[in-house]
């Protein structure tokens, strides 16, 4: 008796039809018919009674379905358990990080992961939206990204740092010395759209302002160079430009919180090392972040 015979038998029982079972299993109908015939020959019993189009279980077939289903269920559980053991011993972790946050935590995070937890990080550069989608689809172990004001019932998270959306520009820009800025003041400004930028777009739309976008990009270095050269400005949380003394951040009068969060799927079982790193990040976030961008506005974010 072979395992594939049990799977074929169970699928035929599910459909009461050999043709439909063959379609689901992506094998030929004669292959299933031959497999069932060989199984009946080996067992010395008839498992099905045949009609023109369908099959139905005999009493012996019903007993065999009950007992073989137990075997297949136990086999599936054993396979899952062994895969879990392999997963729990993984030494690589899949993490998604937006480019704006990557500038803050890299290279600190890989060093901490390697030196303290003997882990190798597989880091994907994704927008916050794409990172959250990847978490929900189990394509990442966890992410460090911006979390908006939407509800995310499938996620659990630590807030690592409270920050907010600001007008980020060159220190020599005419608006750089303002205490606060209203979105309406930016109607004539040259703005870089931080792709995908849903929050930025919603902010302008809420105030009925149509900005003059000169560039749409998710390339952090390119955007920083534009701001540093005083060629354009953008809306972003100020820590994103902490390494650029030529760039300053002015608070918006319409305060828009942007918490930076450590996020994983609710109930997801992480590998041992990944779980240790996850909880370490959640309780030692100060070890990851560079100092906040200092401005003349005494920003405290």
Tab-separated table of C-alpha atoms in Angstrom:
chain	number	residue	atom	x	y	z
A	1	UNK	CA	0.000	0.000	0.000
A	2	UNK	CA	1.328	3.401	-0.987
A	3	UNK	CA	0.506	6.808	0.477
A	4	UNK	CA	-0.553	8.198	-2.864
A	5	UNK	CA	-3.177	5.432	-3.081
A	6	UNK	CA	-4.693	6.686	0.189
A	7	UNK	CA	-4.748	10.284	-1.058
A	8	UNK	CA	-6.330	9.197	-4.359
A	9	UNK	CA	-8.920	7.118	-2.512
A	10	UNK	CA	-9.811	10.018	-0.189
A	11	UNK	CA	-10.179	12.427	-3.104
A	12	UNK	CA	-12.475	10.038	-4.979
A	13	UNK	CA	-14.589	9.746	-1.813
A	14	UNK	CA	-14.758	13.537	-1.598
A	15	UNK	CA	-16.205	13.884	-5.109
A	16	UNK	CA	-17.884	10.469	-5.542
A	17	UNK	CA	-16.487	10.807	-9.023
A	18	UNK	CA	-13.183	9.632	-10.476
A	19	UNK	CA	-13.076	12.278	-13.228
A	20	UNK	CA	-13.474	15.165	-10.757
A	21	UNK	CA	-10.864	13.622	-8.454
A	22	UNK	CA	-8.443	13.368	-11.389
A	23	UNK	CA	-9.030	17.050	-12.207
A	24	UNK	CA	-8.304	18.130	-8.605
A	25	UNK	CA	-5.181	15.962	-8.368
A	26	UNK	CA	-3.975	16.930	-11.866
A	27	UNK	CA	-3.420	13.333	-12.922
A	28	UNK	CA	-5.126	11.154	-15.508
A	29	UNK	CA	-8.379	9.337	-14.828
A	30	UNK	CA	-6.890	5.945	-15.788
A	31	UNK	CA	-4.096	6.477	-13.224
A	32	UNK	CA	-6.633	6.871	-10.416
A	33	UNK	CA	-8.737	3.954	-11.658
A	34	UNK	CA	-5.657	1.730	-11.771
A	35	UNK	CA	-4.544	2.893	-8.289
A	36	UNK	CA	-7.960	2.109	-6.757
A	37	UNK	CA	-8.074	-1.277	-8.512
A	38	UNK	CA	-4.591	-2.190	-7.185
A	39	UNK	CA	-5.643	-1.117	-3.684
A	40	UNK	CA	-8.758	-3.300	-3.806
A	41	UNK	CA	-6.689	-6.222	-5.092
A	42	UNK	CA	-4.199	-5.815	-2.224
A	43	UNK	CA	-6.912	-5.529	0.437
A	44	UNK	CA	-9.119	-8.254	-1.025
A	45	UNK	CA	-12.269	-6.118	-0.732
A	46	UNK	CA	-14.372	-3.893	-2.960
A	47	UNK	CA	-14.206	-0.256	-1.834
A	48	UNK	CA	-16.624	1.286	-4.325
A	49	UNK	CA	-19.706	0.344	-6.244
A	50	UNK	CA	-19.728	1.917	-9.693
A	51	UNK	CA	-22.591	3.541	-11.580
A	52	UNK	CA	-22.477	5.225	-14.975
A	53	UNK	CA	-20.877	8.453	-13.719
A	54	UNK	CA	-20.341	8.234	-9.972
A	55	UNK	CA	-19.042	5.844	-7.343
A	56	UNK	CA	-20.316	5.149	-3.848
A	57	UNK	CA	-18.617	3.527	-0.866
A	58	UNK	CA	-19.303	-0.038	0.139
A	59	UNK	CA	-19.408	-0.884	3.853
A	60	UNK	CA	-15.788	-1.974	3.596
A	61	UNK	CA	-15.015	1.285	1.805
A	62	UNK	CA	-16.611	3.332	4.602
A	63	UNK	CA	-14.477	1.573	7.204
A	64	UNK	CA	-11.373	2.032	5.085
A	65	UNK	CA	-12.151	5.755	4.640
A	66	UNK	CA	-12.525	6.211	8.401
A	67	UNK	CA	-9.271	4.443	9.266
A	68	UNK	CA	-7.215	5.827	6.356
A	69	UNK	CA	-8.399	9.373	7.167
A	70	UNK	CA	-6.940	8.930	10.658
A	71	UNK	CA	-3.647	7.809	9.150
A	72	UNK	CA	-3.497	10.753	6.717
A	73	UNK	CA	-4.456	13.223	9.440
A	74	UNK	CA	-1.717	11.922	11.719
A	75	UNK	CA	0.744	12.036	8.844
A	76	UNK	CA	-0.183	15.648	8.064
A	77	UNK	CA	0.200	16.563	11.747
A	78	UNK	CA	3.594	14.858	11.876
A	79	UNK	CA	4.710	16.700	8.734
A	80	UNK	CA	3.571	20.036	10.186
A	81	UNK	CA	5.306	19.286	13.484
A	82	UNK	CA	8.581	18.455	11.776
A	83	UNK	CA	8.363	21.573	9.614
A	84	UNK	CA	7.680	23.624	12.745
A	85	UNK	CA	10.793	22.202	14.369
A	86	UNK	CA	12.798	23.145	11.306
A	87	UNK	CA	11.235	26.620	11.267
A	88	UNK	CA	11.835	27.179	14.974
A	89	UNK	CA	15.539	26.461	14.460
A	90	UNK	CA	15.902	28.932	11.623
A	91	UNK	CA	18.781	31.343	11.960
A	92	UNK	CA	17.583	33.769	9.285
A	93	UNK	CA	14.723	36.241	9.704
A	94	UNK	CA	12.688	38.067	7.058
A	95	UNK	CA	12.147	41.727	7.947
A	96	UNK	CA	10.522	44.510	5.950
A	97	UNK	CA	11.660	48.109	6.478
A	98	UNK	CA	10.674	51.302	4.611
A	99	UNK	CA	13.671	53.271	3.281
A	100	UNK	CA	12.912	56.197	5.617
A	101	UNK	CA	13.246	53.931	8.656
A	102	UNK	CA	16.121	51.946	7.197
A	103	UNK	CA	18.292	55.050	7.478
A	104	UNK	CA	17.654	55.047	11.240
A	105	UNK	CA	18.164	51.423	12.211
A	106	UNK	CA	20.763	50.184	9.730
A	107	UNK	CA	23.436	49.019	10.275
A	108	UNK	CA	22.665	48.752	14.008
A	109	UNK	CA	19.936	46.105	13.682
A	110	UNK	CA	21.941	43.519	11.666
A	111	UNK	CA	24.872	43.924	14.073
A	112	UNK	CA	22.660	43.371	17.126
A	113	UNK	CA	21.004	40.380	15.434
A	114	UNK	CA	24.359	38.795	14.537
A	115	UNK	CA	26.317	39.517	17.711
A	116	UNK	CA	23.642	38.977	20.369
A	117	UNK	CA	21.345	36.419	18.746
A	118	UNK	CA	23.499	34.742	16.048
A	119	UNK	CA	20.884	35.600	13.432
A	120	UNK	CA	21.128	36.632	9.807
A	121	UNK	CA	18.598	39.213	8.628
A	122	UNK	CA	16.928	39.096	5.212
A	123	UNK	CA	15.853	42.731	4.873
A	124	UNK	CA	13.356	43.824	2.220
A	125	UNK	CA	12.944	47.529	1.500
A	126	UNK	CA	9.186	48.066	1.288
A	127	UNK	CA	6.727	50.884	1.818
A	128	UNK	CA	4.822	50.706	5.105
A	129	UNK	CA	1.681	49.638	3.215
A	130	UNK	CA	3.485	46.836	1.366
A	131	UNK	CA	5.223	45.711	4.568
A	132	UNK	CA	1.906	45.405	6.414
A	133	UNK	CA	0.427	43.469	3.501
A	134	UNK	CA	3.429	41.117	3.512
A	135	UNK	CA	2.970	40.542	7.262
A	136	UNK	CA	-0.697	39.648	6.805
A	137	UNK	CA	0.245	37.238	3.985
A	138	UNK	CA	3.021	35.583	6.069
A	139	UNK	CA	5.726	36.763	3.673
A	140	UNK	CA	7.669	38.470	6.495
A	141	UNK	CA	8.407	37.502	10.091
A	142	UNK	CA	7.998	41.082	11.280
A	143	UNK	CA	8.420	44.667	10.174
A	144	UNK	CA	9.432	48.036	11.578
A	145	UNK	CA	7.297	50.643	9.858
A	146	UNK	CA	4.913	53.555	10.245
A	147	UNK	CA	1.434	52.704	11.485
A	148	UNK	CA	-1.386	55.075	10.578
A	149	UNK	CA	-4.686	55.553	12.345
A	150	UNK	CA	-6.378	52.574	10.667
A	151	UNK	CA	-7.426	49.475	12.586
A	152	UNK	CA	-5.334	46.362	11.991
A	153	UNK	CA	-7.087	43.469	13.769
A	154	UNK	CA	-4.689	40.876	12.303
A	155	UNK	CA	-1.582	42.585	13.705
A	156	UNK	CA	0.101	43.037	17.067
A	157	UNK	CA	2.781	45.637	17.687
A	158	UNK	CA	5.048	47.654	19.953
A	159	UNK	CA	5.249	51.425	19.520
A	160	UNK	CA	8.993	52.040	19.272
A	161	UNK	CA	8.945	55.783	18.749
A	162	UNK	CA	6.270	58.480	18.640
A	163	UNK	CA	6.817	60.976	15.864
A	164	UNK	CA	4.673	63.052	13.516
A	165	UNK	CA	4.437	64.340	9.976
A	166	UNK	CA	6.449	67.553	9.400
A	167	UNK	CA	7.415	69.908	6.598
A	168	UNK	CA	11.009	68.884	5.809
A	169	UNK	CA	13.116	71.318	3.856
A	170	UNK	CA	16.505	72.969	3.490
A	171	UNK	CA	17.713	75.059	6.436
A	172	UNK	CA	17.879	78.098	4.123
A	173	UNK	CA	14.316	77.770	2.878
A	174	UNK	CA	12.117	80.831	3.638
A	175	UNK	CA	9.763	78.677	5.765
A	176	UNK	CA	12.559	76.937	7.688
A	177	UNK	CA	12.356	79.346	10.658
A	178	UNK	CA	8.591	79.116	11.102
A	179	UNK	CA	7.323	77.751	14.430
A	180	UNK	CA	4.534	75.878	12.679
A	181	UNK	CA	3.287	75.606	9.130
A	182	UNK	CA	-0.221	75.323	7.784
A	183	UNK	CA	-0.709	72.992	4.840
A	184	UNK	CA	-2.240	75.909	2.925
A	185	UNK	CA	1.156	77.641	3.007
A	186	UNK	CA	2.596	74.867	0.835
A	187	UNK	CA	0.343	75.450	-2.175
A	188	UNK	CA	3.143	77.091	-4.172
A	189	UNK	CA	6.009	74.983	-2.856
A	190	UNK	CA	7.973	72.499	-4.933
A	191	UNK	CA	7.155	69.191	-3.272
A	192	UNK	CA	8.661	65.737	-3.615
A	193	UNK	CA	6.060	63.008	-3.345
A	194	UNK	CA	7.370	60.205	-1.129
A	195	UNK	CA	5.999	57.234	-3.095
A	196	UNK	CA	3.556	55.581	-2.428
A	197	UNK	CA	2.668	58.516	-0.150
A	198	UNK	CA	-0.968	57.805	0.753
A	199	UNK	CA	-0.725	59.845	3.944
A	200	UNK	CA	0.878	62.823	2.186
A	201	UNK	CA	-1.779	62.795	-0.508
A	202	UNK	CA	-4.600	62.526	2.031
A	203	UNK	CA	-3.126	65.429	4.033
A	204	UNK	CA	-3.110	67.775	1.041
A	205	UNK	CA	-6.567	66.653	-0.091
A	206	UNK	CA	-8.030	67.231	3.374
A	207	UNK	CA	-6.948	70.870	3.130
A	208	UNK	CA	-7.985	71.225	-0.534
A	209	UNK	CA	-4.393	71.969	-1.527
A	210	UNK	CA	-2.943	70.801	-4.835
A	211	UNK	CA	0.843	70.798	-4.399
A	212	UNK	CA	3.379	71.293	-7.154
A	213	UNK	CA	4.921	67.842	-7.302
A	214	UNK	CA	8.271	67.935	-9.099
A	215	UNK	CA	9.239	64.342	-8.344
A	216	UNK	CA	7.648	61.119	-7.174
A	217	UNK	CA	10.166	58.705	-5.706
A	218	UNK	CA	10.827	56.141	-2.992
A	219	UNK	CA	14.601	56.568	-3.312
A	220	UNK	CA	15.704	58.018	0.008
A	221	UNK	CA	19.125	59.204	-1.197
A	222	UNK	CA	17.650	61.022	-4.189
A	223	UNK	CA	15.078	62.814	-2.037
A	224	UNK	CA	17.684	63.772	0.562
A	225	UNK	CA	19.907	65.232	-2.140
A	226	UNK	CA	17.058	67.362	-3.493
A	227	UNK	CA	16.298	68.733	-0.030
A	228	UNK	CA	19.949	69.255	0.852
A	229	UNK	CA	20.415	71.268	-2.365
A	230	UNK	CA	17.305	73.369	-1.568
A	231	UNK	CA	15.613	72.232	-4.777
A	232	UNK	CA	12.413	70.970	-3.148
A	233	UNK	CA	10.722	70.024	0.137
A	234	UNK	CA	8.576	67.158	1.357
A	235	UNK	CA	6.325	65.922	4.153
A	236	UNK	CA	7.909	63.259	6.312
A	237	UNK	CA	8.727	62.431	9.914
A	238	UNK	CA	11.870	64.407	10.874
A	239	UNK	CA	14.005	61.480	12.038
A	240	UNK	CA	14.187	60.289	8.427
A	241	UNK	CA	16.724	63.068	7.750
A	242	UNK	CA	18.745	62.801	10.960
A	243	UNK	CA	22.006	62.365	9.042
A	244	UNK	CA	21.560	65.546	6.995
A	245	UNK	CA	22.463	68.784	8.830
A	246	UNK	CA	21.314	70.811	5.788
A	247	UNK	CA	17.729	69.589	6.302
A	248	UNK	CA	15.358	70.830	8.983
A	249	UNK	CA	11.822	69.904	9.986
A	250	UNK	CA	8.989	72.309	10.773
A	251	UNK	CA	5.943	70.995	12.689
A	252	UNK	CA	2.555	71.174	10.999
A	253	UNK	CA	-0.221	73.080	12.741
A	254	UNK	CA	-2.432	70.091	11.956
A	255	UNK	CA	-0.584	67.515	14.051
A	256	UNK	CA	-0.513	64.100	12.349
A	257	UNK	CA	0.945	61.329	14.568
A	258	UNK	CA	3.183	58.784	12.857
A	259	UNK	CA	4.212	56.118	15.375
A	260	UNK	CA	7.111	53.900	14.317
A	261	UNK	CA	6.094	50.375	15.293
A	262	UNK	CA	7.465	46.865	15.512
A	263	UNK	CA	4.765	44.675	13.981
A	264	UNK	CA	4.025	41.012	13.466
A	265	UNK	CA	0.963	38.982	12.616
A	266	UNK	CA	-1.250	38.352	15.624
A	267	UNK	CA	-0.697	34.856	16.973
A	268	UNK	CA	2.240	34.154	14.643
A	269	UNK	CA	4.737	31.765	16.191
A	270	UNK	CA	8.237	33.041	15.571
A	271	UNK	CA	11.385	30.955	15.559
A	272	UNK	CA	13.226	31.067	18.879
A	273	UNK	CA	15.903	33.500	17.755
A	274	UNK	CA	13.387	35.679	15.900
A	275	UNK	CA	11.151	35.813	18.967
A	276	UNK	CA	14.077	36.859	21.164
A	277	UNK	CA	15.103	39.583	18.721
A	278	UNK	CA	11.491	40.767	18.363
A	279	UNK	CA	11.073	41.248	22.104
A	280	UNK	CA	14.537	42.788	22.425
A	281	UNK	CA	13.682	45.418	19.807
A	282	UNK	CA	10.363	46.079	21.523
A	283	UNK	CA	12.044	46.824	24.845
A	284	UNK	CA	15.349	48.365	23.665
A	285	UNK	CA	14.302	50.628	20.819
A	286	UNK	CA	16.675	53.342	22.055
A	287	UNK	CA	19.554	51.058	20.974
A	288	UNK	CA	18.395	51.260	17.355
A	289	UNK	CA	17.541	54.844	16.584
A	290	UNK	CA	19.929	57.641	15.750
A	291	UNK	CA	19.384	60.968	17.555
A	292	UNK	CA	16.391	63.007	16.485
A	293	UNK	CA	16.978	65.658	13.849
A	294	UNK	CA	17.622	68.904	15.727
A	295	UNK	CA	15.954	72.074	14.507
A	296	UNK	CA	15.558	75.660	15.640
A	297	UNK	CA	12.026	74.776	16.713
A	298	UNK	CA	13.180	72.578	19.622
A	299	UNK	CA	11.340	69.617	18.191
A	300	UNK	CA	10.716	66.943	20.759
A	301	UNK	CA	9.703	63.848	18.891
